[in-house]
Amino acid sequence: MVLAQRIEEPMQFQILKDGKVLYAERKGKLKLYNPLTQKISVVHEFGVSTKYVSQTGEVSEAEDGLQGAVLDPEFDKNHFIYVYYSPAGSESKNTLERYTWDGRGPLLASSKKPSWTCLFNDLSVATLAGAWCLIKTKTCI
């Protein structure tokens, strides 16, 4: 089944209880598809790193970016959403952050709680992957 056309590099999705689909696009947009209206809205746009810069200054396309978003197992009660991405900037890193989101409108950027950061020393790394989930015991795997 095709939900929507012209989405850009979708990485991960979550289906909400009301049938809406939250999905992450690698280039930084977190979007929400509403099956009743068949419309897509941008929940938040993250400033993400999508380029590698070598030690000699050569720039190339990277696989970094917004890797995914997962709803907390108790999302209906606490409205927590966890986002995993490579922030834009000179530091080569990936970060996992927790936000508060009502499931409808924009993400509350002011609710950001950094949870985990992974720094990369080897700038020659050519592949990035990130997949994770939350289970009811609140364990990250």
CSV table of C-alpha atoms in Angstrom, one decimal:
chain,number,residue,atom,x,y,z
A,1,MET,CA,0.0,0.0,0.0
A,2,VAL,CA,1.3,3.5,-0.9
A,3,LEU,CA,0.7,6.0,1.8
A,4,ALA,CA,2.3,9.1,0.2
A,5,GLN,CA,4.3,10.1,-2.8
A,6,ARG,CA,7.5,12.2,-3.0
A,7,ILE,CA,9.0,11.4,0.4
A,8,GLU,CA,12.7,11.9,0.7
A,9,GLU,CA,14.9,9.1,2.0
A,10,PRO,CA,12.5,7.7,4.8
A,11,MET,CA,14.5,6.0,7.5
A,12,GLN,CA,12.1,4.9,10.2
A,13,PHE,CA,8.4,5.1,11.0
A,14,GLN,CA,6.0,4.7,13.9
A,15,ILE,CA,2.2,4.2,13.6
A,16,LEU,CA,0.2,6.0,16.2
A,17,LYS,CA,-2.9,4.6,17.8
A,18,ASP,CA,-5.1,7.0,15.7
A,19,GLY,CA,-3.6,5.6,12.5
A,20,LYS,CA,-1.3,8.5,11.7
A,21,VAL,CA,2.2,7.6,10.6
A,22,LEU,CA,5.2,9.5,12.0
A,23,TYR,CA,8.4,9.1,9.9
A,24,ALA,CA,11.9,10.4,9.7
A,25,GLU,CA,13.6,11.6,6.5
A,26,ARG,CA,17.4,11.4,6.5
A,27,LYS,CA,17.9,15.0,5.5
A,28,GLY,CA,16.3,16.2,8.7
A,29,LYS,CA,12.5,16.4,8.5
A,30,LEU,CA,10.3,14.5,10.9
A,31,LYS,CA,6.9,14.2,9.3
A,32,LEU,CA,3.4,13.1,10.1
A,33,TYR,CA,1.1,11.5,7.6
A,34,ASN,CA,-2.7,11.7,8.3
A,35,PRO,CA,-4.6,8.9,6.5
A,36,LEU,CA,-7.9,10.7,6.9
A,37,THR,CA,-6.8,13.8,5.1
A,38,GLN,CA,-4.0,12.1,3.1
A,39,LYS,CA,-1.9,15.2,4.1
A,40,ILE,CA,1.7,15.3,5.3
A,41,SER,CA,2.9,17.9,7.9
A,42,VAL,CA,6.4,18.6,9.1
A,43,VAL,CA,6.5,18.0,12.9
A,44,HIS,CA,10.1,19.3,13.2
A,45,GLU,CA,13.1,20.0,11.0
A,46,PHE,CA,16.4,19.0,12.6
A,47,GLY,CA,19.7,20.6,11.4
A,48,VAL,CA,21.6,17.5,10.4
A,49,SER,CA,25.0,16.6,9.1
A,50,THR,CA,24.9,15.1,5.6
A,51,LYS,CA,28.5,15.7,4.5
A,52,TYR,CA,31.8,14.2,5.4
A,53,VAL,CA,34.9,16.5,5.5
A,54,SER,CA,38.2,14.7,5.2
A,55,GLN,CA,41.3,15.8,7.1
A,56,THR,CA,42.5,17.4,3.8
A,57,GLY,CA,39.2,19.4,3.5
A,58,GLU,CA,37.6,17.3,0.8
A,59,VAL,CA,33.7,17.3,1.1
A,60,SER,CA,31.6,14.3,0.1
A,61,GLU,CA,28.0,13.1,0.7
A,62,ALA,CA,27.6,11.2,4.0
A,63,GLU,CA,25.0,8.7,5.2
A,64,ASP,CA,24.5,10.7,8.4
A,65,GLY,CA,21.3,12.7,9.1
A,66,LEU,CA,18.1,11.9,10.9
A,67,GLN,CA,18.2,8.2,11.5
A,68,GLY,CA,14.9,7.7,13.3
A,69,ALA,CA,12.3,8.5,15.9
A,70,VAL,CA,10.6,6.2,18.4
A,71,LEU,CA,7.6,6.8,20.6
A,72,ASP,CA,8.0,6.0,24.3
A,73,PRO,CA,6.1,2.8,25.3
A,74,GLU,CA,4.0,5.1,27.5
A,75,PHE,CA,3.6,7.8,24.9
A,76,ASP,CA,-0.1,8.2,25.6
A,77,LYS,CA,0.7,9.2,29.2
A,78,ASN,CA,4.1,11.0,29.0
A,79,HIS,CA,4.2,12.2,25.3
A,80,PHE,CA,7.9,11.4,25.0
A,81,ILE,CA,9.5,10.8,21.7
A,82,TYR,CA,13.2,9.8,21.2
A,83,VAL,CA,15.1,11.1,18.1
A,84,TYR,CA,18.4,9.7,16.9
A,85,TYR,CA,20.4,11.9,14.5
A,86,SER,CA,23.7,13.4,13.5
A,87,PRO,CA,23.5,17.1,14.4
A,88,ALA,CA,24.9,19.7,11.9
A,89,GLY,CA,28.2,21.2,13.0
A,90,SER,CA,32.0,20.6,13.0
A,91,GLU,CA,31.9,17.8,15.5
A,92,SER,CA,31.4,14.3,14.1
A,93,LYS,CA,28.7,12.7,16.4
A,94,ASN,CA,25.4,11.0,16.6
A,95,THR,CA,22.9,11.9,19.4
A,96,LEU,CA,19.8,10.5,21.0
A,97,GLU,CA,17.5,13.1,22.4
A,98,ARG,CA,14.1,13.0,24.1
A,99,TYR,CA,11.4,15.5,23.3
A,100,THR,CA,7.8,16.1,24.3
A,101,TRP,CA,5.2,15.9,21.5
A,102,ASP,CA,1.4,16.0,21.6
A,103,GLY,CA,1.0,13.6,18.6
A,104,ARG,CA,-0.6,16.3,16.4
A,105,GLY,CA,1.3,19.6,16.2
A,106,PRO,CA,5.0,20.6,16.1
A,107,LEU,CA,7.6,19.1,18.3
A,108,LEU,CA,8.4,21.2,21.4
A,109,ALA,CA,12.1,22.1,20.7
A,110,SER,CA,12.3,23.6,24.2
A,111,SER,CA,11.6,20.1,25.7
A,112,LYS,CA,14.8,18.6,24.4
A,113,LYS,CA,16.6,16.3,26.8
A,114,PRO,CA,19.9,15.0,25.6
A,115,SER,CA,20.2,11.3,26.4
A,116,TRP,CA,23.2,9.9,24.7
A,117,THR,CA,26.0,11.0,22.4
A,118,CYS,CA,28.5,9.0,20.3
A,119,LEU,CA,31.6,10.8,19.0
A,120,PHE,CA,33.5,9.6,16.0
A,121,ASN,CA,37.3,9.9,15.8
A,122,ASP,CA,37.7,8.2,12.5
A,123,LEU,CA,36.4,10.6,9.8
A,124,SER,CA,37.0,8.1,7.1
A,125,VAL,CA,33.9,6.1,8.2
A,126,ALA,CA,31.7,5.6,5.2
A,127,THR,CA,28.6,3.9,6.5
A,128,LEU,CA,26.2,4.9,9.3
A,129,ALA,CA,23.3,2.9,10.5
A,130,GLY,CA,21.1,3.2,13.6
A,131,ALA,CA,18.2,1.2,14.6
A,132,TRP,CA,16.8,0.9,18.1
A,133,CYS,CA,13.6,0.5,20.0
A,134,LEU,CA,12.2,1.0,23.4
A,135,ILE,CA,10.5,-1.8,25.3
A,136,LYS,CA,8.3,-1.6,28.4
A,137,THR,CA,11.2,-2.0,30.8
A,138,LYS,CA,12.6,1.2,29.3
A,139,THR,CA,15.7,-0.6,28.1
A,140,CYS,CA,17.4,0.7,25.0
A,141,ILE,CA,18.5,-2.1,22.7
